[in-house]
PDB file of C-alpha atoms in Angstrom:
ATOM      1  CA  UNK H   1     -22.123  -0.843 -25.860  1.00 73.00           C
ATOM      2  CA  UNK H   2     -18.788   1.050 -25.914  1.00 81.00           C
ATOM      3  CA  UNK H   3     -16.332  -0.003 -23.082  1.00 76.00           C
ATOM      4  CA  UNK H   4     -13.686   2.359 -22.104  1.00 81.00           C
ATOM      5  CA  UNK H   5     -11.020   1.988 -19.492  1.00 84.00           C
ATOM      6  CA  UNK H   6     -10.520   5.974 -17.481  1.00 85.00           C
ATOM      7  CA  UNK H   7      -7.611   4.618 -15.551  1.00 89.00           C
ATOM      8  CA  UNK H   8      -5.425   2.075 -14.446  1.00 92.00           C
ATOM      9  CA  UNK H   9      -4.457   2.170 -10.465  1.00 93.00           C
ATOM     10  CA  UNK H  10      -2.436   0.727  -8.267  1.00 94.00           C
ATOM     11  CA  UNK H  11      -2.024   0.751  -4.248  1.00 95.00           C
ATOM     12  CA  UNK H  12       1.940  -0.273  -3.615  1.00 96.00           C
ATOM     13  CA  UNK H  13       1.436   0.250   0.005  1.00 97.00           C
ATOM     14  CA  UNK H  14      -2.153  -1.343   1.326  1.00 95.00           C
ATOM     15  CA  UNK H  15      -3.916   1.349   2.664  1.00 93.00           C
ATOM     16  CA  UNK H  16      -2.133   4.174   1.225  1.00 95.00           C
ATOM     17  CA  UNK H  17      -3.440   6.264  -1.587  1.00 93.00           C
ATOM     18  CA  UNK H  18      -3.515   4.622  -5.037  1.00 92.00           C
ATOM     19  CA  UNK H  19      -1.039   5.617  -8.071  1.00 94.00           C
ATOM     20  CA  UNK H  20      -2.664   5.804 -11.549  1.00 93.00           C
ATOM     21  CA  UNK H  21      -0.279   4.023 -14.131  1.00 93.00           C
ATOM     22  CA  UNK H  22      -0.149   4.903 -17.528  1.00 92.00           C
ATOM     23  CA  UNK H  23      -0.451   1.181 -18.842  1.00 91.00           C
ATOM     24  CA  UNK H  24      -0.117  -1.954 -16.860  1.00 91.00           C
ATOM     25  CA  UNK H  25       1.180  -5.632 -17.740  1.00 90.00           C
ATOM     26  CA  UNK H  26      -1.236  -8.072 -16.927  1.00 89.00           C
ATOM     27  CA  UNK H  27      -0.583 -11.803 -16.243  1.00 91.00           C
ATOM     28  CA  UNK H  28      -3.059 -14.159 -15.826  1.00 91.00           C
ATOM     29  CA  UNK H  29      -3.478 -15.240 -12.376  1.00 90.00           C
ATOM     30  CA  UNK H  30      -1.469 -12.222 -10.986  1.00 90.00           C
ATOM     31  CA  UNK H  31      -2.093  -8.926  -9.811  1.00 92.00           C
ATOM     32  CA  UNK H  32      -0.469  -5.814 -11.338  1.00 93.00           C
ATOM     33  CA  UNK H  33       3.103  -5.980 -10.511  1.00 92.00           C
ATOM     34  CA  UNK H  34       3.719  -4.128  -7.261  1.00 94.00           C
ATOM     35  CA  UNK H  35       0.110  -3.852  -6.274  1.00 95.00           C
ATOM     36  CA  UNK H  36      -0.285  -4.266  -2.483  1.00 95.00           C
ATOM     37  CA  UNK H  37       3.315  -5.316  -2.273  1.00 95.00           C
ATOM     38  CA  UNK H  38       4.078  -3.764   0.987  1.00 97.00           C
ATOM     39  CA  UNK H  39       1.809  -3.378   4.036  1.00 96.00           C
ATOM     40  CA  UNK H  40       1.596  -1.344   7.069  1.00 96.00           C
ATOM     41  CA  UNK H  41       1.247  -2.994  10.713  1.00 92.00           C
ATOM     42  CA  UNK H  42       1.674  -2.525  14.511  1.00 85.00           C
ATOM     43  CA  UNK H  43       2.574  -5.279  16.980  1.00 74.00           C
ATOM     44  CA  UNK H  44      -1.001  -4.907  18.628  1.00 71.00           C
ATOM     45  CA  UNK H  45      -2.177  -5.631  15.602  1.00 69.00           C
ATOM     46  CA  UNK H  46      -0.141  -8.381  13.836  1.00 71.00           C
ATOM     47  CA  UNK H  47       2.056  -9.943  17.322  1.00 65.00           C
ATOM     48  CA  UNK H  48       5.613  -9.826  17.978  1.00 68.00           C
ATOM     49  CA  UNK H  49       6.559 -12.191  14.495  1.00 78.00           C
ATOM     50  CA  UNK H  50       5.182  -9.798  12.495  1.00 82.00           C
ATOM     51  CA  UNK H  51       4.232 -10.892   8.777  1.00 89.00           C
ATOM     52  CA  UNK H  52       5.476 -13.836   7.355  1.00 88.00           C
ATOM     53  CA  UNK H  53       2.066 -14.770   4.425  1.00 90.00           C
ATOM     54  CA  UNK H  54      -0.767 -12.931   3.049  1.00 92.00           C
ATOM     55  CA  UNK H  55      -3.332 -12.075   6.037  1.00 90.00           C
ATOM     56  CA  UNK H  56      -6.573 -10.229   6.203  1.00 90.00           C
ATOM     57  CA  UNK H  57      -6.816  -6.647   5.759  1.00 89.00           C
ATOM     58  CA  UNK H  58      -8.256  -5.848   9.085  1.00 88.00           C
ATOM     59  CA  UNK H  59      -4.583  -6.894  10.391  1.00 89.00           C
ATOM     60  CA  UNK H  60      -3.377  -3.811   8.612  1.00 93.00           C
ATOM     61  CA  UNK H  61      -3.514   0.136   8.685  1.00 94.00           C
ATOM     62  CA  UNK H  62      -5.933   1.369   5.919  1.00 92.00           C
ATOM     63  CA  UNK H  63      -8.236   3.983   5.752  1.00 90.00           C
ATOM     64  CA  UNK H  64     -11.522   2.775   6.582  1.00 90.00           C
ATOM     65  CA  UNK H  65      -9.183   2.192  10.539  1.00 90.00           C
ATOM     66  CA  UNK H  66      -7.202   4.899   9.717  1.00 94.00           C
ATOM     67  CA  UNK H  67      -8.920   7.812   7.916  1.00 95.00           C
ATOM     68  CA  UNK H  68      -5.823  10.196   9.062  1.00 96.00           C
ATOM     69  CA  UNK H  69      -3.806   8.796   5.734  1.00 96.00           C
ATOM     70  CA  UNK H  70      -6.336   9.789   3.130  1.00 95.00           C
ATOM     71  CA  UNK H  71      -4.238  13.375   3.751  1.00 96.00           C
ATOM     72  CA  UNK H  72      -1.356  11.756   2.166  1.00 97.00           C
ATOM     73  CA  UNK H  73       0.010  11.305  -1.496  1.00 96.00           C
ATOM     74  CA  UNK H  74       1.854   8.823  -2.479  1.00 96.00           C
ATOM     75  CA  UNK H  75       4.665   8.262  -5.465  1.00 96.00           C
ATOM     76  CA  UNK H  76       6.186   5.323  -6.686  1.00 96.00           C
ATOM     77  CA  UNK H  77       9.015   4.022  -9.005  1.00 96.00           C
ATOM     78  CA  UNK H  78       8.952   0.682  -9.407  1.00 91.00           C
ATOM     79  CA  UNK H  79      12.488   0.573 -10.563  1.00 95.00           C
ATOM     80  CA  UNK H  80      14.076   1.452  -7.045  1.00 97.00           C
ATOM     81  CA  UNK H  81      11.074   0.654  -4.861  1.00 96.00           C
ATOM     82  CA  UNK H  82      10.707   4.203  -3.329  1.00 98.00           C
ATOM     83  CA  UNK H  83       7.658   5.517  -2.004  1.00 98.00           C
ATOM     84  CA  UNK H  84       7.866   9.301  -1.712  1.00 98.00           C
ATOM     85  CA  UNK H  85       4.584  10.363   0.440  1.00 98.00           C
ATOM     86  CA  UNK H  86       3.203  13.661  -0.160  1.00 97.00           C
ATOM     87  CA  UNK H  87       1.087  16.390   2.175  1.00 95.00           C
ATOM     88  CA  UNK H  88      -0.086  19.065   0.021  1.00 94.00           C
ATOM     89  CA  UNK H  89       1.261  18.207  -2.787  1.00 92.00           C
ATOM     90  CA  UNK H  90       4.766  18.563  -1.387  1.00 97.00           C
ATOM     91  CA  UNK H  91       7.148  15.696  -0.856  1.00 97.00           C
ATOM     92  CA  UNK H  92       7.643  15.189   2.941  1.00 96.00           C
ATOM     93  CA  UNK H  93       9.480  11.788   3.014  1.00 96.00           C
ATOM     94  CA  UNK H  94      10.825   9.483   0.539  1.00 98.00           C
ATOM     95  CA  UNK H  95      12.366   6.068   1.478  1.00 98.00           C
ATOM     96  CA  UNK H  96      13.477   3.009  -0.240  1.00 98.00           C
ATOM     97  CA  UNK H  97      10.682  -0.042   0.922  1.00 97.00           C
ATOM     98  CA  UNK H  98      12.767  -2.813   0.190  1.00 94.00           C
ATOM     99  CA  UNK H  99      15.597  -1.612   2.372  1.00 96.00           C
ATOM    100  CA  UNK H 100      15.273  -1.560   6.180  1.00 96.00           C
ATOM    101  CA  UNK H 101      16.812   1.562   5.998  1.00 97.00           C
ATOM    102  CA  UNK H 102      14.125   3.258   3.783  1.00 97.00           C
ATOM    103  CA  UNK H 103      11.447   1.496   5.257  1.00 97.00           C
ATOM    104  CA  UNK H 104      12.642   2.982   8.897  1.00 97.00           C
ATOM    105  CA  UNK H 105      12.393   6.287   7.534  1.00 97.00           C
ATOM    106  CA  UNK H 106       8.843   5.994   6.447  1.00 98.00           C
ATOM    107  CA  UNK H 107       8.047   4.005   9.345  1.00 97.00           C
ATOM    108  CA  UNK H 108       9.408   7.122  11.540  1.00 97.00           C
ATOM    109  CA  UNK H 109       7.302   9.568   9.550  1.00 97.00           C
ATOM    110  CA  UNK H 110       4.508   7.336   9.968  1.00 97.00           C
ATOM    111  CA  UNK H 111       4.496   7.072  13.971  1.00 96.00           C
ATOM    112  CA  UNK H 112       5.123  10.570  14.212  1.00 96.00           C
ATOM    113  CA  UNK H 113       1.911  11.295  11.518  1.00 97.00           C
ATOM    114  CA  UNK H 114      -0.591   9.034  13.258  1.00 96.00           C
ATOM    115  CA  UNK H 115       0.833   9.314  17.148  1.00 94.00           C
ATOM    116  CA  UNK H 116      -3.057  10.206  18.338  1.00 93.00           C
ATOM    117  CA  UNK H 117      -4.527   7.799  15.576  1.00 93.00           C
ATOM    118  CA  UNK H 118      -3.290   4.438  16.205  1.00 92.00           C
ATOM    119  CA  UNK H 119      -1.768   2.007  18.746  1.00 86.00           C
ATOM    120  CA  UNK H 120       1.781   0.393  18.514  1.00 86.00           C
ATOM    121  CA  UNK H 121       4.133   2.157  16.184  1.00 90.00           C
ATOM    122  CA  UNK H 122       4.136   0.957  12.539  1.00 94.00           C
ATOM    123  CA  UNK H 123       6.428  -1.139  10.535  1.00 95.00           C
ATOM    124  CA  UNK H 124       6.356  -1.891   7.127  1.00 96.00           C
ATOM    125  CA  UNK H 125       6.165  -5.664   5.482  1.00 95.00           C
ATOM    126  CA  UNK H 126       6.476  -7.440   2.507  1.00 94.00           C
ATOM    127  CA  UNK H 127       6.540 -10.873   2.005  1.00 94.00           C
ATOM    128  CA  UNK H 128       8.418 -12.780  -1.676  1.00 93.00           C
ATOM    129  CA  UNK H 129       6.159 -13.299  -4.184  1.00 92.00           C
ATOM    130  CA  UNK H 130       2.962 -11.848  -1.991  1.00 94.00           C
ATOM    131  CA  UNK H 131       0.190  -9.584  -2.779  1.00 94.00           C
ATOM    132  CA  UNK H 132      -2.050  -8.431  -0.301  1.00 93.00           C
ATOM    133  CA  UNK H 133      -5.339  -7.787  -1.719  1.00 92.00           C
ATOM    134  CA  UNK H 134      -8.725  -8.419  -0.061  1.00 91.00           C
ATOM    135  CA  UNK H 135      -8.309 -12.036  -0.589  1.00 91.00           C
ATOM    136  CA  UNK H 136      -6.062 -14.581  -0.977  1.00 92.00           C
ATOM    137  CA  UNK H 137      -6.092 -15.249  -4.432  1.00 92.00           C
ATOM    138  CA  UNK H 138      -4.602 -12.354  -6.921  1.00 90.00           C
ATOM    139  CA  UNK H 139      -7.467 -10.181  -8.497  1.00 87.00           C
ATOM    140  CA  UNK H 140      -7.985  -7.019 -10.471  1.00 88.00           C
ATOM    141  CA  UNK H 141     -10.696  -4.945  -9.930  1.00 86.00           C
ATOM    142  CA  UNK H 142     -12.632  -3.640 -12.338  1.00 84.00           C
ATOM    143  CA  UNK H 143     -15.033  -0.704 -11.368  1.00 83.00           C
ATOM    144  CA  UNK H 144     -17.999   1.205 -13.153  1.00 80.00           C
ATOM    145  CA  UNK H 145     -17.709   5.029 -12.073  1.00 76.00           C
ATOM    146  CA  UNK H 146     -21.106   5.255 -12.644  1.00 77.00           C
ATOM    147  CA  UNK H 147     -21.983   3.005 -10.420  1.00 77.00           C
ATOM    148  CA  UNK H 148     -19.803   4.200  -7.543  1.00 69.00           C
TER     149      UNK H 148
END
């Protein structure tokens, strides 16, 4: 049996569309650098201290709670941290994620985007040396398309 990896993806913002990458580094007991670095939360959903450690996904915006942001593309360079989030294939807002600046300029986009989808207006969060995946401890997925 042949084994062939199709793709190598990456979701730097937790809910938000993935980016395929044309190689990754892999370390063991690590995810791929920049994977679910950054997350997207509202007050009602995470309090007023926000996010301070990993936490469940259900504390976040992601598309199974917020189907609206499948209609959005995403870019990322890892070298600057900025997401640039597409509609159509056209760049509608680009901001840097780890500066609050650049973060309140997606964050703005963001409330305006889901106003009728969600409650609370969203804000951004990372936390040093923090993944959030699905659980606690870093993982890569590994999926058969044919069995998808």
């Amino acid at each position: 049996m042949t084994v062939e990896l199709k793709a190598i993806r990456r979701y730097p913002v937790k809910g938000m569309r993935g980016i395929d990458m044309p190689k990754a580094t892999i370390t063991a007991h690590k995810m791929i650098p920049d994977d679910r670095r950054f997350v997207i939360a509202t007050q009602s959903s995470t309090g007023q201290d926000g996010v301070h450690e990993w936490a469940r996904k259900s504390n976040f915006l992601q598309l199974v709670n917020t189907p609206k942001l499948a209609e959005l593309g995403t870019e990322y360079d890892d070298a600057t941290s900025t997401l640039t989030v597409m509609r159509n294939g056209r760049a509608i807002c680009k901001g840097k994620l780890d500066d609050a600046m650049g973060r309140t300029v997606i964050e703005d986009f963001l409330k305006a985007f889901l106003k009728n989808d969600i409650a609370g207006t969203p804000k951004i969060y990372s936390v040093p040396d923090t993944q959030f995946g699905d659980m606690k401890e870093p993982y890569i997925s590994i999926l058969n398309l044919a069995s998808i």
